[in-house]
Each structure stands twice: as C-alpha cells, then as structure tokens.
Coordinates of C-alpha atoms and ligand atoms in Angstrom, one line a residue:
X1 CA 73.3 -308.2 3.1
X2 CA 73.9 -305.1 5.8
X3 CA 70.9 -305.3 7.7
X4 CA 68.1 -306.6 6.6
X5 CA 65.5 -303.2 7.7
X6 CA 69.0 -300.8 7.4
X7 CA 67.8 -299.4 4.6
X8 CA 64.6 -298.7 6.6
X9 CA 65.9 -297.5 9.4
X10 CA 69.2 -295.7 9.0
X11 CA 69.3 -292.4 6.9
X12 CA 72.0 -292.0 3.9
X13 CA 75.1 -290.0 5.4
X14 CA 77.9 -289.4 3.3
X15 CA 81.5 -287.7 4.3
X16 CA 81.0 -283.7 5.0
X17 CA 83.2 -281.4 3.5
X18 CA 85.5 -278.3 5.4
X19 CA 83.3 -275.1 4.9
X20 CA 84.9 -273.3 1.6
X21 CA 86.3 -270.3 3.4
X22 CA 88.6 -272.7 5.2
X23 CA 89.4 -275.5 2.7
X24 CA 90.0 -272.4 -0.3
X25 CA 93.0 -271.4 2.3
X26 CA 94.8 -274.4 1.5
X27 CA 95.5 -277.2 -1.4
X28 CA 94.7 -280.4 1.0
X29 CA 91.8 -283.0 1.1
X30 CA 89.1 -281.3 2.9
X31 CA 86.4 -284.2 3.6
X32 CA 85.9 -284.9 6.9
X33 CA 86.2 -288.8 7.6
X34 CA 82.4 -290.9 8.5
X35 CA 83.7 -292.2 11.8
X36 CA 83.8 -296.8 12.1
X37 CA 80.5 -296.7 13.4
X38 CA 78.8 -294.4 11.0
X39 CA 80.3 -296.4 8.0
X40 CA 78.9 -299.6 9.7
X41 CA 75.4 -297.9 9.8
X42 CA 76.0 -297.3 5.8
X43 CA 76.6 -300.5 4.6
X44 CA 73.6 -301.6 6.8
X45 CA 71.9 -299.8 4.3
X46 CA 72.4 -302.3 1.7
X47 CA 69.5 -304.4 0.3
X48 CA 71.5 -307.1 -1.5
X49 CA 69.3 -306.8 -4.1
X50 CA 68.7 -310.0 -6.3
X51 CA 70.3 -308.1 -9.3
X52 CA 72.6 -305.7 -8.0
X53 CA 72.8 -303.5 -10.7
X54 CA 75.6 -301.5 -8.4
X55 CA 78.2 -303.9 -9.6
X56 CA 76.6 -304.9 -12.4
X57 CA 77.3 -303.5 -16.2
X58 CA 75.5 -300.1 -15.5
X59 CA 77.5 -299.6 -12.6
X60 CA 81.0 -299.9 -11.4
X61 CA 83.8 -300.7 -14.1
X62 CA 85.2 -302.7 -12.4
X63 CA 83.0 -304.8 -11.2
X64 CA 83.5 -304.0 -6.7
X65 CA 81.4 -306.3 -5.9
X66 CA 79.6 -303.9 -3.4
X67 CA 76.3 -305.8 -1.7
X68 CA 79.3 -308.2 -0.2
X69 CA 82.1 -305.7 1.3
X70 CA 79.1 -303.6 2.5
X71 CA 78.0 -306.8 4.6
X72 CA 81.4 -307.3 5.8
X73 CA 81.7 -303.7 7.3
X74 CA 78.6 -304.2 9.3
X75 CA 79.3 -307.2 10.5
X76 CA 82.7 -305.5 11.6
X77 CA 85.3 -308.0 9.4
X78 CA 87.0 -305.0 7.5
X79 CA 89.9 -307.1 6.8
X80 CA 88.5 -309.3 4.9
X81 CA 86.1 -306.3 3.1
X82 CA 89.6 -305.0 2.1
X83 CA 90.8 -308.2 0.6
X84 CA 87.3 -308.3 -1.1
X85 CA 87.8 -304.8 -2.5
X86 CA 91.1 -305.7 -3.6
X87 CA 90.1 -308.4 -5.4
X88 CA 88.6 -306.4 -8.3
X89 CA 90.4 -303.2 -7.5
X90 CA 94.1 -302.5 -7.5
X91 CA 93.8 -298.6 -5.8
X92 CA 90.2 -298.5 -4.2
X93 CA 91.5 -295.0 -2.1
X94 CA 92.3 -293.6 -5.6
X95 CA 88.5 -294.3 -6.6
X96 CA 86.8 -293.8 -2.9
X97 CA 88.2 -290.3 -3.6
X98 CA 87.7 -289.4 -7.1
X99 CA 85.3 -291.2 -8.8
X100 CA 82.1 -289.9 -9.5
X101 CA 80.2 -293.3 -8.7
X102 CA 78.2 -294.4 -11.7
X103 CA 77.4 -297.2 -8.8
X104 CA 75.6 -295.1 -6.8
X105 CA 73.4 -293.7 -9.7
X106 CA 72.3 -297.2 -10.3
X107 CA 72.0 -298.7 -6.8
X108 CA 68.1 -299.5 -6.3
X109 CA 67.9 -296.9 -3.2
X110 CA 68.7 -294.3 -6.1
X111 CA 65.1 -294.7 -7.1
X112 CA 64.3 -292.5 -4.3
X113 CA 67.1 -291.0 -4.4
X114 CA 68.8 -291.9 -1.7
X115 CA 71.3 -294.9 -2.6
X116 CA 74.1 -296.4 -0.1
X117 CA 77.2 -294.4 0.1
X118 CA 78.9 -296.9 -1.6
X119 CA 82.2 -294.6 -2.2
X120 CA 82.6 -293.2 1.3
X121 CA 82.7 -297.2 2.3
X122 CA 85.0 -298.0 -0.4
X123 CA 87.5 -295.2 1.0
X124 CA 87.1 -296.4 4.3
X125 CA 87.6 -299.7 4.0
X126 CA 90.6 -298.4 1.9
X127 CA 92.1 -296.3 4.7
X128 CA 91.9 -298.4 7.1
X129 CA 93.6 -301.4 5.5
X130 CA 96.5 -299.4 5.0
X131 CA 96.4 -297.9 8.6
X132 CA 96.1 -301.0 9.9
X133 CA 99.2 -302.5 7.8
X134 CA 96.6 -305.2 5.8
X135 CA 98.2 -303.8 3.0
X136 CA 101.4 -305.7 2.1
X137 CA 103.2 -306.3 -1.4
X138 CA 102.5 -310.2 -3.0
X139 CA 105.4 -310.8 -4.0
X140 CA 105.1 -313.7 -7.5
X141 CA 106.4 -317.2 -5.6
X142 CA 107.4 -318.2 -9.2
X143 CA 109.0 -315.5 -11.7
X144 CA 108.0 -316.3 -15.3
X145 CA 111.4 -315.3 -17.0
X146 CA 109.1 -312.7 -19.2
X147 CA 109.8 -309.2 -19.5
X148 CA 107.2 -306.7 -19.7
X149 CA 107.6 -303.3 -20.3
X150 CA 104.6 -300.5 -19.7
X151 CA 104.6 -296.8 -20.6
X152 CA 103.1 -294.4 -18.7
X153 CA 102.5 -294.8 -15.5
X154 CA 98.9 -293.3 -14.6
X155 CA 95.8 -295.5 -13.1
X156 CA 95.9 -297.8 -16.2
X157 CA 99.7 -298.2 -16.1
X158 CA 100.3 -298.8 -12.5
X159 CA 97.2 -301.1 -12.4
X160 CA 98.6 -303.2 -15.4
X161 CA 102.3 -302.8 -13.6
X162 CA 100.9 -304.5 -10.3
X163 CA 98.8 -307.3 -12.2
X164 CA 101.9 -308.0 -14.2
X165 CA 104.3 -308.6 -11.7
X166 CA 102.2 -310.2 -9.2
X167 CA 102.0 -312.8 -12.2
X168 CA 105.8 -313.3 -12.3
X169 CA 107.1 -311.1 -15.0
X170 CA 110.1 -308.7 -14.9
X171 CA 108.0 -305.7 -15.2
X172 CA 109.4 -302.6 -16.6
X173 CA 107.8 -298.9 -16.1
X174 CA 108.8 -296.3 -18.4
X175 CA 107.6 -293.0 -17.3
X176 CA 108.4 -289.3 -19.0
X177 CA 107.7 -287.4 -15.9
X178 CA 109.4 -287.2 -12.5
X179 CA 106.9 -289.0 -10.5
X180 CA 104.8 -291.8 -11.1
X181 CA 100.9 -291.3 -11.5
X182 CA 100.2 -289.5 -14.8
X183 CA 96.8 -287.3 -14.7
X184 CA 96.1 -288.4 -10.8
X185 CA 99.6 -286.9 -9.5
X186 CA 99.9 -283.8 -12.2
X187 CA 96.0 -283.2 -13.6
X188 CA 93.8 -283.5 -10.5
X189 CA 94.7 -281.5 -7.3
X190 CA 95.7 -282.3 -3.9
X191 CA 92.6 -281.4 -2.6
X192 CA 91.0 -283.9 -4.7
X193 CA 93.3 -286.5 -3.8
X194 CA 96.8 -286.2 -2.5
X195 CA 99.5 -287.4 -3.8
X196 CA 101.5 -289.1 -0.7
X197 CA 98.8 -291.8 -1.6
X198 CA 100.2 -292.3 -5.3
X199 CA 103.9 -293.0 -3.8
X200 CA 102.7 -295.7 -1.1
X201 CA 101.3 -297.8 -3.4
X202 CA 104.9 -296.8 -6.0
X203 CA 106.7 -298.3 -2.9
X204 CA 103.8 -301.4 -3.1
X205 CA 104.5 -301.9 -6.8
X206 CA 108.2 -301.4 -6.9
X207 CA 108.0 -304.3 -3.8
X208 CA 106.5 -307.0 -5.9
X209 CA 109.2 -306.9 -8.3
X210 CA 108.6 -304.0 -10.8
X211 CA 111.3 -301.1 -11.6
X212 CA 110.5 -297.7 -12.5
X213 CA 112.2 -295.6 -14.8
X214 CA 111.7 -291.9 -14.8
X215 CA 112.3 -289.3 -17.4
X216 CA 112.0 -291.6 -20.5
X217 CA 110.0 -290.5 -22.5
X218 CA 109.4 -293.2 -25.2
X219 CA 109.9 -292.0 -28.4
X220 CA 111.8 -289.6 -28.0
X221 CA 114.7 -289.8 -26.0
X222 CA 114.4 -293.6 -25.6
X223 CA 113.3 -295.0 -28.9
X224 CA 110.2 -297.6 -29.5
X225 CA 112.1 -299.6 -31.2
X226 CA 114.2 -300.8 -28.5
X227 CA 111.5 -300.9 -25.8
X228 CA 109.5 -303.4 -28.5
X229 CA 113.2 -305.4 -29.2
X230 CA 114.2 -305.5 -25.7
X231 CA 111.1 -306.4 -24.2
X232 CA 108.7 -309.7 -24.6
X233 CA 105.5 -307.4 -24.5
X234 CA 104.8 -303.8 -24.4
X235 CA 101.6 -301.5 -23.0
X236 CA 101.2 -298.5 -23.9
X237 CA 99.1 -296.6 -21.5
X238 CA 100.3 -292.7 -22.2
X239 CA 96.5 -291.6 -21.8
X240 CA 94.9 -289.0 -23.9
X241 CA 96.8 -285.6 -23.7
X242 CA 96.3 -283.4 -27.2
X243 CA 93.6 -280.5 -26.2
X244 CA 90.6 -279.9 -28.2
X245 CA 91.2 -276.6 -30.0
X246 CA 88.3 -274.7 -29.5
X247 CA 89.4 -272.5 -32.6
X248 CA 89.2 -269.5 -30.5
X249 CA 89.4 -265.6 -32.0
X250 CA 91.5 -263.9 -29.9
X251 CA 93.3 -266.8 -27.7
X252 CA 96.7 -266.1 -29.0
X253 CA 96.5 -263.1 -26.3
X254 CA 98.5 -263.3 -23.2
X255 CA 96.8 -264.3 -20.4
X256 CA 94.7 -267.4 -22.5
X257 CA 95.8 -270.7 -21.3
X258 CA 94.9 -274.5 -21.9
X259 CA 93.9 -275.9 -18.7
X260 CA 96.8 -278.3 -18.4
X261 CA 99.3 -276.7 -18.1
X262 CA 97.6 -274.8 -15.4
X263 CA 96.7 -277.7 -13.2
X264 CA 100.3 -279.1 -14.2
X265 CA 102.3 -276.2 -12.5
X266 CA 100.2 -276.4 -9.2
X267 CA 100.4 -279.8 -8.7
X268 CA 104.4 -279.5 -9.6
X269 CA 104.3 -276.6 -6.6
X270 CA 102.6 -278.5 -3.8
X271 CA 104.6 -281.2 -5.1
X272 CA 107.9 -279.2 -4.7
X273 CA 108.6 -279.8 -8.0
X274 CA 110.7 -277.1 -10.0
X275 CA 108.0 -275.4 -12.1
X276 CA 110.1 -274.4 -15.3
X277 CA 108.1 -272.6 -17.9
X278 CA 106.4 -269.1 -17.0
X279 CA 103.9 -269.7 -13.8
X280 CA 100.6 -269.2 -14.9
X281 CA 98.8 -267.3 -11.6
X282 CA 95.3 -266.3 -10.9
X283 CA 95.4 -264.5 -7.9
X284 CA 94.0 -261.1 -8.0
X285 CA 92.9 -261.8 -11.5
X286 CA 89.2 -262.4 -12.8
X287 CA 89.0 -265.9 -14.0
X288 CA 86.7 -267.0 -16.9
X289 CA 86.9 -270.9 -17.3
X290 CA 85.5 -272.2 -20.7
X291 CA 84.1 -276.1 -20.2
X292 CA 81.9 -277.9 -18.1
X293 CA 84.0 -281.0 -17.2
X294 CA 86.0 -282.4 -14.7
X295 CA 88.8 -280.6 -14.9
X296 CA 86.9 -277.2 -15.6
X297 CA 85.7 -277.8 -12.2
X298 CA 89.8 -278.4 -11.1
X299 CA 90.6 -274.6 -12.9
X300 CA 87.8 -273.1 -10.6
X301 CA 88.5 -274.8 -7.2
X302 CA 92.7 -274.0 -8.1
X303 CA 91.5 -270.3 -9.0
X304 CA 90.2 -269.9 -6.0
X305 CA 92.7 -271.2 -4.3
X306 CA 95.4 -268.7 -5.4
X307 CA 93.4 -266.3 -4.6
X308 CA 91.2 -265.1 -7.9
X309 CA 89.2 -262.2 -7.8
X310 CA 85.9 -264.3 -9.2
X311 CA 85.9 -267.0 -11.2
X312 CA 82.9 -267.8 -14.3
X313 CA 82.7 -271.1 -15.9
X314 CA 80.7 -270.9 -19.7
X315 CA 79.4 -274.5 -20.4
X316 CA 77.5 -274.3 -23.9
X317 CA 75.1 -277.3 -22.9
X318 CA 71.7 -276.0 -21.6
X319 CA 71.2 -276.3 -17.9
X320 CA 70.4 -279.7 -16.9
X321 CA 67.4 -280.8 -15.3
X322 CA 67.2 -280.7 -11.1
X323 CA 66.4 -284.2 -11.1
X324 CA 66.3 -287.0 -14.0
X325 CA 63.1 -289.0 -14.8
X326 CA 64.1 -291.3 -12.6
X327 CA 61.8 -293.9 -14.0
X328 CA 63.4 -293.8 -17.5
X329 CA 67.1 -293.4 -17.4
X330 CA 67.5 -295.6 -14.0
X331 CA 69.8 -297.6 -13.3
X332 CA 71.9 -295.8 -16.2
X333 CA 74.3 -292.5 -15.3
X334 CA 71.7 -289.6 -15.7
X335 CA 71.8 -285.6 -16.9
X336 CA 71.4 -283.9 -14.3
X337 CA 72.5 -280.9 -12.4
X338 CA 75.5 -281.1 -10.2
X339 CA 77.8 -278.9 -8.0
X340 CA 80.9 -279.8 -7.7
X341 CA 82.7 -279.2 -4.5
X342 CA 85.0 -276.3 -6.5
X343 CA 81.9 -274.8 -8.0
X344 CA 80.3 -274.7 -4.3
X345 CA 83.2 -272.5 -3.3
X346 CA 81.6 -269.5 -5.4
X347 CA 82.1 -270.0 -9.3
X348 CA 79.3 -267.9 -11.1
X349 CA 78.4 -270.5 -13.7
X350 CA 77.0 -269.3 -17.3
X351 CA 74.8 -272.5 -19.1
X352 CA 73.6 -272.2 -22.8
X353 CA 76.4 -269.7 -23.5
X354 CA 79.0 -269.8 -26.3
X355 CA 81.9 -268.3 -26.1
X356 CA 82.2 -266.1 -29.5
X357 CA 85.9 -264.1 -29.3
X358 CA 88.7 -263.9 -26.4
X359 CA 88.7 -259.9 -26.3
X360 CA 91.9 -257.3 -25.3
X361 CA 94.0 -254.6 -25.0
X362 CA 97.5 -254.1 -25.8
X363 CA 98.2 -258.0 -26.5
X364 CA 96.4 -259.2 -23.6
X365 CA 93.2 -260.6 -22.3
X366 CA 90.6 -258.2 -20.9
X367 CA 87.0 -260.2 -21.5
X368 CA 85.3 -262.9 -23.0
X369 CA 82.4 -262.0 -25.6
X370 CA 80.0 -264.4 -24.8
X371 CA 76.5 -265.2 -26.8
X372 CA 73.4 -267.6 -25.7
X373 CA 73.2 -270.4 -27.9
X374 CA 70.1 -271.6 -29.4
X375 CA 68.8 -275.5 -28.8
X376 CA 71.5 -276.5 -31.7
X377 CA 74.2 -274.4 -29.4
X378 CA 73.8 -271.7 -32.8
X379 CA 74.9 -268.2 -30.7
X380 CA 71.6 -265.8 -31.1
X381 CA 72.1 -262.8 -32.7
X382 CA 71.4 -259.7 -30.7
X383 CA 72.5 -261.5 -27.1
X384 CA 76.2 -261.0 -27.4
X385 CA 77.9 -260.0 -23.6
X386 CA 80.9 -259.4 -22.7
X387 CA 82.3 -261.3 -19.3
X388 CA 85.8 -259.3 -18.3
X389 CA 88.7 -261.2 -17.9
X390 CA 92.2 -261.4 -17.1
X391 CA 92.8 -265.1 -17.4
X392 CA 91.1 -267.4 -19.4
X393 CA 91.4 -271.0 -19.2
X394 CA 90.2 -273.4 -21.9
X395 CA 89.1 -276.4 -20.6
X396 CA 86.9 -278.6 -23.4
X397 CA 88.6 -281.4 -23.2
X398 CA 91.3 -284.0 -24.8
X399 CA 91.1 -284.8 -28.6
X400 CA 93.2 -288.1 -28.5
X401 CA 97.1 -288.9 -27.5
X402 CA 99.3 -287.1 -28.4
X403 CA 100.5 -288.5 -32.2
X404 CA 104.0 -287.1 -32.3
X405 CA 106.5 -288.9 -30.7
X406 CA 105.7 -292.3 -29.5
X407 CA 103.0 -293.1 -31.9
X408 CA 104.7 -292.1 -35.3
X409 CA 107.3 -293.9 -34.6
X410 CA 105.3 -296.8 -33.5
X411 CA 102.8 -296.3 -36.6
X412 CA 100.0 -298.9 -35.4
X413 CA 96.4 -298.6 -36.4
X414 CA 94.6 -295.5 -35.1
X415 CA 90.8 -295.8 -34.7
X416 CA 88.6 -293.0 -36.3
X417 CA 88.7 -290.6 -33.0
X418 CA 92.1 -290.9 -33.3
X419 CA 92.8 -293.1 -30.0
X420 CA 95.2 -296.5 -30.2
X421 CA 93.3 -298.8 -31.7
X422 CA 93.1 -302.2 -29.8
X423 CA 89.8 -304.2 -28.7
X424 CA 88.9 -304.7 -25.1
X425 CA 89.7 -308.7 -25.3
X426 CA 93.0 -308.5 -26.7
X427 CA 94.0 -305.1 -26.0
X428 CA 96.6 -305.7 -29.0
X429 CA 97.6 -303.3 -31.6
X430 CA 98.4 -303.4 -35.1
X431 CA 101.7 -304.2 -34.0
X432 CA 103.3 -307.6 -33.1
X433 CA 103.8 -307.4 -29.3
X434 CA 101.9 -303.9 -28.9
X435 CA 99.2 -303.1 -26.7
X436 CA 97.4 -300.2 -25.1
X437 CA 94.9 -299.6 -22.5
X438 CA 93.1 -296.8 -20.4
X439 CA 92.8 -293.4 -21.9
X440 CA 95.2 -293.7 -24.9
X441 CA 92.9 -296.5 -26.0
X442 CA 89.4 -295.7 -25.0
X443 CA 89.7 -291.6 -25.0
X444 CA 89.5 -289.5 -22.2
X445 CA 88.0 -291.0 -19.6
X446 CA 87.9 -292.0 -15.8
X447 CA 90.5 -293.4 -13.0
X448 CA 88.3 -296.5 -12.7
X449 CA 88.0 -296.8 -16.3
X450 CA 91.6 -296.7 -16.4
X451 CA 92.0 -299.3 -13.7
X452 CA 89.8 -301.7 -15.7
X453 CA 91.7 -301.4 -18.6
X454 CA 95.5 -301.9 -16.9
X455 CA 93.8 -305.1 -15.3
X456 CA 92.3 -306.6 -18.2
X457 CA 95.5 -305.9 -20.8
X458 CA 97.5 -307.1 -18.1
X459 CA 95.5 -310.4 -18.1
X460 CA 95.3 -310.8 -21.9
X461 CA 99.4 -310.1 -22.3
X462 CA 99.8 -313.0 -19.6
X463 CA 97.8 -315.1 -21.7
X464 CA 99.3 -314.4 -24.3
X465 CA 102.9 -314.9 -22.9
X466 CA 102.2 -318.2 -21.0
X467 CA 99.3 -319.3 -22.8
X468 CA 97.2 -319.3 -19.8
X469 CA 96.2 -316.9 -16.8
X470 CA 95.2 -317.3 -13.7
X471 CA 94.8 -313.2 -13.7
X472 CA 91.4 -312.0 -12.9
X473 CA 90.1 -310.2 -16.3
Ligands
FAD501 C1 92.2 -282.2 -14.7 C2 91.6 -283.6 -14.8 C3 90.8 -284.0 -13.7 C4 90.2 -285.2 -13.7 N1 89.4 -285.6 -12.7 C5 89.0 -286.9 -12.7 C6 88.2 -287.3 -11.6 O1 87.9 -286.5 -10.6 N2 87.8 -288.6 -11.5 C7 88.1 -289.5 -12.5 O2 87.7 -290.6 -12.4 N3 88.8 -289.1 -13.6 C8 89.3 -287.8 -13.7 N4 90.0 -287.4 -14.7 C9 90.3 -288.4 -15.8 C10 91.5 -289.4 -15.4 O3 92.5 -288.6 -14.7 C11 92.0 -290.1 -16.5 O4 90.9 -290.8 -17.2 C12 93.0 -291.2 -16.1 O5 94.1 -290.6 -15.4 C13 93.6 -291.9 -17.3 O6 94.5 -292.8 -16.9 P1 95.7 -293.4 -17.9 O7 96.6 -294.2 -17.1 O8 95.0 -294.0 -19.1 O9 96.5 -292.1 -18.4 P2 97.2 -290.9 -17.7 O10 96.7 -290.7 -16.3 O11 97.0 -289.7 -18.6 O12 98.7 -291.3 -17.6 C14 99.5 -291.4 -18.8 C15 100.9 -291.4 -18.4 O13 101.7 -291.7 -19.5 C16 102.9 -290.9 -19.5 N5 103.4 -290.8 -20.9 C17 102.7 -290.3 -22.0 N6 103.4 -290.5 -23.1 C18 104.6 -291.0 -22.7 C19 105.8 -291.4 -23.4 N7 105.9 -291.2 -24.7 N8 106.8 -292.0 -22.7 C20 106.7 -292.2 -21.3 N9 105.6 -291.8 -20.6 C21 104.6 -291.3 -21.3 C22 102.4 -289.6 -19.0 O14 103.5 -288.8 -18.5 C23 101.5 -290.1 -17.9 O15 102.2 -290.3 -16.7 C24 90.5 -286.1 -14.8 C25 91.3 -285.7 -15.9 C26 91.9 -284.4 -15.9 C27 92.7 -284.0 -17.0
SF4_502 S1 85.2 -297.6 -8.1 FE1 83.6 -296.0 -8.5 S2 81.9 -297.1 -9.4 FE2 83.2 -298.6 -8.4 S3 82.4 -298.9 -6.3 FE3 84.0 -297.3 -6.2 S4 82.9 -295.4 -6.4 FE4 81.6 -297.0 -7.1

C-alpha cells in the first residue's frame, strides 16, 4: 500500500512543465520527467484505501488497478508494476500523457485536494518498461483459424487489434489514412503526445500477428460488403468525426475554419506528411477560437505555436467555480475551473459569451460579434462586442460519425444521437457479424474510453467466435 504515513509525510509533486516562451518555440512534449526516486516518493503516497474509488466505477475506465502498481513502484519492482498496468491497459504512455484523470478526482487524498499523482506514475512506469525492453510482442501460441477485420485504427481500434490477435485470430486493420492512430496521431498535437510513440506500439501490434492496411477507406474505395463477406467478424471503430454546425452568420467568410482540419494539417507537417488542401496558418494573425473543449485548448496551444498575434477562446458556459463542493460531488469528475497547459501560454479567455455573427470585409473575416449570455446562454440585448479577427476556428465539438460512406452502405441501427448503435456487452450491431466500439459507438469521447471499448468488443467477438474467452473484458 506505498507507505503506510506517505501520504503523511511526502507532498503531492507532479511532472513540471517547460516555461511557455520556450515550449511555444517548438511542437514537442514539454513536461519535464519526475526523476525514479521522486516517483517512488508518489506512489508512497497511496493509502490503499478499503474502497479505492480510483479504480473503481467513478474513476478510471479501465479499471488500472492503481493502489497495487503504486506499491510496486515504492517497493522498487517496476517490472512487475508494468505488467500490472498492462494487464488492464493496452497503451498506458498514451493515457499517462493525455488523459485528464477522472482517477485522480476521485482518489480519497482529492478530499483535500491533494490526491496521488496517479498519471505521472502511470507514464513512468510506462516509459520505463519500454526503455528497459520489458515491452515485447506476445505472440498467440495457438492461431484460431478466425479472421477478424477492424476499421479504423485510433485508441479503440489498435486496442481491439492487440486483444484480437494476442487471442489467435488473423487480424486485419483497415485504415483510410496514411498512418495508424486516428485522432491521437492527426487530432492531438505533438506536444501533447508524440507520435514516434503511436508507431512503436504499430511495430508491437503488427509483431503479434496483425496486418495493416493503409489508405482503405471502407466504404468507399474498398466496399463493406466484402470486408463483412471476407471476414469472420468485423469492428467498426471510425470514431466520431461530423462537426457540430454551430449555424454561424457569417462563417462562409475566408478565414473561418472547423478545428479539424486545422489540427489535421499540423500534425501532417511535423509529421512530414504532404499537406494537400490550402494550409490553414495563424501566424501573424489574431486568433478567436469558439469552444471550450479539448481540442479548443489544441487550436490555442497550435496558434501560438505558429506564431499568432493573440489568441481568445469564447466558451458560452458561465465561468466555473474555483473549487467544487468537495463534499457533494466527490468522488465523481467535478465543474470546476481549469487551465490547460495551451491556455497557460496566454489565451485571453471570454466565459458566458455567445458568439452572435462572424463579421468582415471584402469576403473575409475581420471580427467576431460577441454578446453575454444570460443564465439560459439567451445573448443580452444591449452587451453586443466585437472581438477582431482574422482567423476563426470553430471548435464545439463532433455531432456523430460521419453517415456517408461506410455507414449507408452498411445501414445498421443508429441510436437517437446518431452514433452506431451496439450495447456495451455485445458491442454487436444490427448487422450479422457487425460491431463497433470507442467513439463511433459511444460519441465523442476519451483515449481511455476508447481503450475500454477496443478491449471489451474484442472480448465479446472472441466469445462469440469460439464460444469462450479467456480475454480480460
Ligand atoms: C483535437 C482533439 C483533442 C483531443 N484531446 C484528447 C485528450 O487530450 N485526451 C483524451 O483522452 N481524449 C482526447 N480527445 C478525444 C480522443 O482523441 C478520442 O475520444 C479517441 O481518439 C477516440 O478513439 P477511436 O478509436 O474511437 O476513434 P478515432 O481516434 O477517431 O479513430 C478513428 C479512425 O478510424 C478511421 N476511419 C474512419 N472511417 C473510416 C473508414 N470508412 N475506413 C477506414 N478507416 C476509417 C479514421 O481515419 C481514424 O484513424 C481529443 C479529440 C480531439 C478531436
Ligand atoms: S488511464 Fe486515466 S483514469 Fe486510468 S489511471 Fe491512467 S490517468 Fe487515471
């Protein structure tokens, strides 16, 4: 249980971060590494609680168990933490980096606010399995004579890919894009996460027996139809990708963007990737960023990267409280206010504000009129402002998959948001042999919401293929 006065003893320290007038000079990971011993010292800080509500539904999706790796790192066996980790996690250096840790908000220390760096472990242990070698492809000792194929190749795909073929099948990844990865390689950023990490654990996957094959793009150019009669199962895991249409006045201007497509072409540049469509640039330009989300936050920390003159984010929700009544919403994920590490590197940031009309001059973007909104997020008459502009990004987030394509040809059951319908035991669709998981499933969501999904699907197809599983769900 770490040390048994740790949490006494030992204040919480989590990774630093690269001051922002260095890490805004470059598109790299900027944390700063807690050296072996300081991570020892912060699993020491865990209580083992008799319910650990860190692991438990409230916290992490899938299920780390957390009180037990953290004892492992102070007691120095980090190989065996790592094969703990792994035993519930296919990519934990994926999530040690991008999660936002609904563990930590319910870990018991979070009652006073200061809860075990739980994620900062999980990375380390993470890292140092694979610079110590630990981490090694496990190859199936007995091939099932089953092929499987999966489409889409983000968290939920690659997760489902490696569960698959460490069970034996002949898995199959069909992927529309270059690269393998889906919104972790081309939505969020290198300095988020990089992406060398993505093609190590490819190399892993493709090493326990799966192939990948890039640039189909199911649907249309390689139809359904013969994926579903050429396979013995297919997952569909092609995430959540139409935007929300804000129904914007004036955002047919030039200079009005959809965040995507934004994020997309940088990624594709630090990726070396050909960027084909016109490059979308904010540097020297006033940046207004419309959304309060993740990838919001990506569109200000990319602005500034390029170089953008300032950069505003307009969230319509009111401004969050400091601090939640701890009391009430513990151990559940709370409102509260938060800085991301982008919007610490100088983004002016407008709460309670609507955005009325994209306003301009000869066809393109000059300002955003702007209004406060009243509790019901009604704009006030008589507080209209205008916010100048030369690029705006929209960034409110994904309505569902995308329905052309791949799903009308399919034509299985949609669920009323508009997502892939399929529950969370079977993870079937309406059609024979069909499933789905992670974000084209649930709706937009999270890399370790993804990871659960890939896992459990791929543990329900095996069942349902061999009639039994020894796959953990
Ligand atoms: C900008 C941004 C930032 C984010 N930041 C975070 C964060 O910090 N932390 C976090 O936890 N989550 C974050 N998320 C959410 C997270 O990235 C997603 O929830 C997660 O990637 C979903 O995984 P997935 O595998 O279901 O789908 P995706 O990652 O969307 O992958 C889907 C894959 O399917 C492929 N595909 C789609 N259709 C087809 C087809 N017809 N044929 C072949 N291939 C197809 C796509 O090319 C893609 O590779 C962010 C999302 C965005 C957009
Ligand atoms: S995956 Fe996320 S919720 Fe789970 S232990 Fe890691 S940081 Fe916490």
């Amino acid at each position: 249980m770490g040390k048994v006065t740790g949490f006494l003893e030992i204040d919480r320290q989590d990774q630093k971060y690269q001051p922002a007038s260095d890490r805004i000079r470059h598109f790299r990971e900027f944390t700063l590494r807690l050296s072996d011993q300081d991570v020892g010292r912060q699993a020491a800080r865990c209580m083992d609680c008799g319910i650990p509500y860190c692991h438990g539904p409230t916290g992490c999706p899938v299920h780390n168990q957390i009180p037990d790796w953290n004892d492992l790192v102070y007691n120095g066996d980090w190989q065996e933490a790592s094969r703990n980790l792994h035993s519930t996690n296919n990519f934990p250096e994926f999530t040690g980096r991008v999660c936002p840790a609904p563990c930590e908000e319910a870990c018991t220390l979070n009652l006073e606010d200061v809860p075990v760096a739980i994620k900062s472990v999980e990375q380390s242990i993470a890292d140092k399995a694979w610079e110590q070698g630990w981490i090694k492809p496990e190859v199936a000792s007995v091939k099932t004579g089953k092929k499987v194929a999966v489409v889409g190749s983000g968290p939920a795909g690659l997760a489902a890919a490696q569960q698959l073929a460490r069970a034996g099948h002949d898995v199959h990844v069909y992927e529309r894009e270059v690269k393998a990865g889906g919104l972790l390689r081309y939505g969020i950023p290198d300095f988020k996460m990089e992406k060398h990490f993505i093609d190590r654990r490819v190399a892993q996957i493709e090493a326990e027996g799966a192939t990948f094959h890039y640039g189909a793009n199911i649907g249309v150019n390689l139809p359904m139809a013969e994926l579903i009669a050429g396979h013995d199962a297919v997952l569909l895991t092609g995430g959540s990708e139409a935007p929300r249409d804000p129904q914007l006045p004036g955002s047919e201007l030039a200079g009005v963007h959809y965040a995507m497509p934004f994020l997309v072409q940088q990624n594709r540049r630090v990726g070396r990737e050909e960027v084909h469509e016109e490059p979308i640039i904010a540097t020297g330009r006033r940046v207004v960023v419309v959304g309060g989300g993740d990838t919001a936050s990506d569109c200000v920390g990319t602005s500034f990267r390029q170089g953008a003159l300032a950069v505003t984010q307009l969230d319509i929700r009111p401004m969050p409280p400091l601090k939640e009544e701890k009391l009430t919403v513990w151990p559940y994920w709370p409102t509260k206010f938060r800085t991301s590490s982008s919007q610490a590197e100088g983004a002016e940031r407008e709460f309670a504000c609507a955005t009325l009309r994209v306003v301009g001059k000869n066809g393109k973007v000059t300002g955003v009129e702007c209004a406060r909104v009243d509790e019901k997020r009604r704009p006030i008459e008589g507080t209209e402002f205008i916010i100048r502009a030369d690029l705006v990004f929209l960034a409110i987030g994904f309505a569902h998959p995308l329905h052309e394509g791949m799903l009308a040809e399919l034509g299985a059951d949609l669920d009323r948001r508009g997502n892939l319908k399929a529950d969370t035991e079977s993870y079937q669709t309406s059609v024979d042999k069909v499933f789905a998981a992670g974000d084209m499933r649930r709706g937009q969501s999270l890399v370790v919401w993804a990871i659960r999904e890939g896992r459990q699907a791929a543990h329900a197809i095996d069942k349902k293929l061999m009639g039994a599983t020894t796959l953990p769900w």
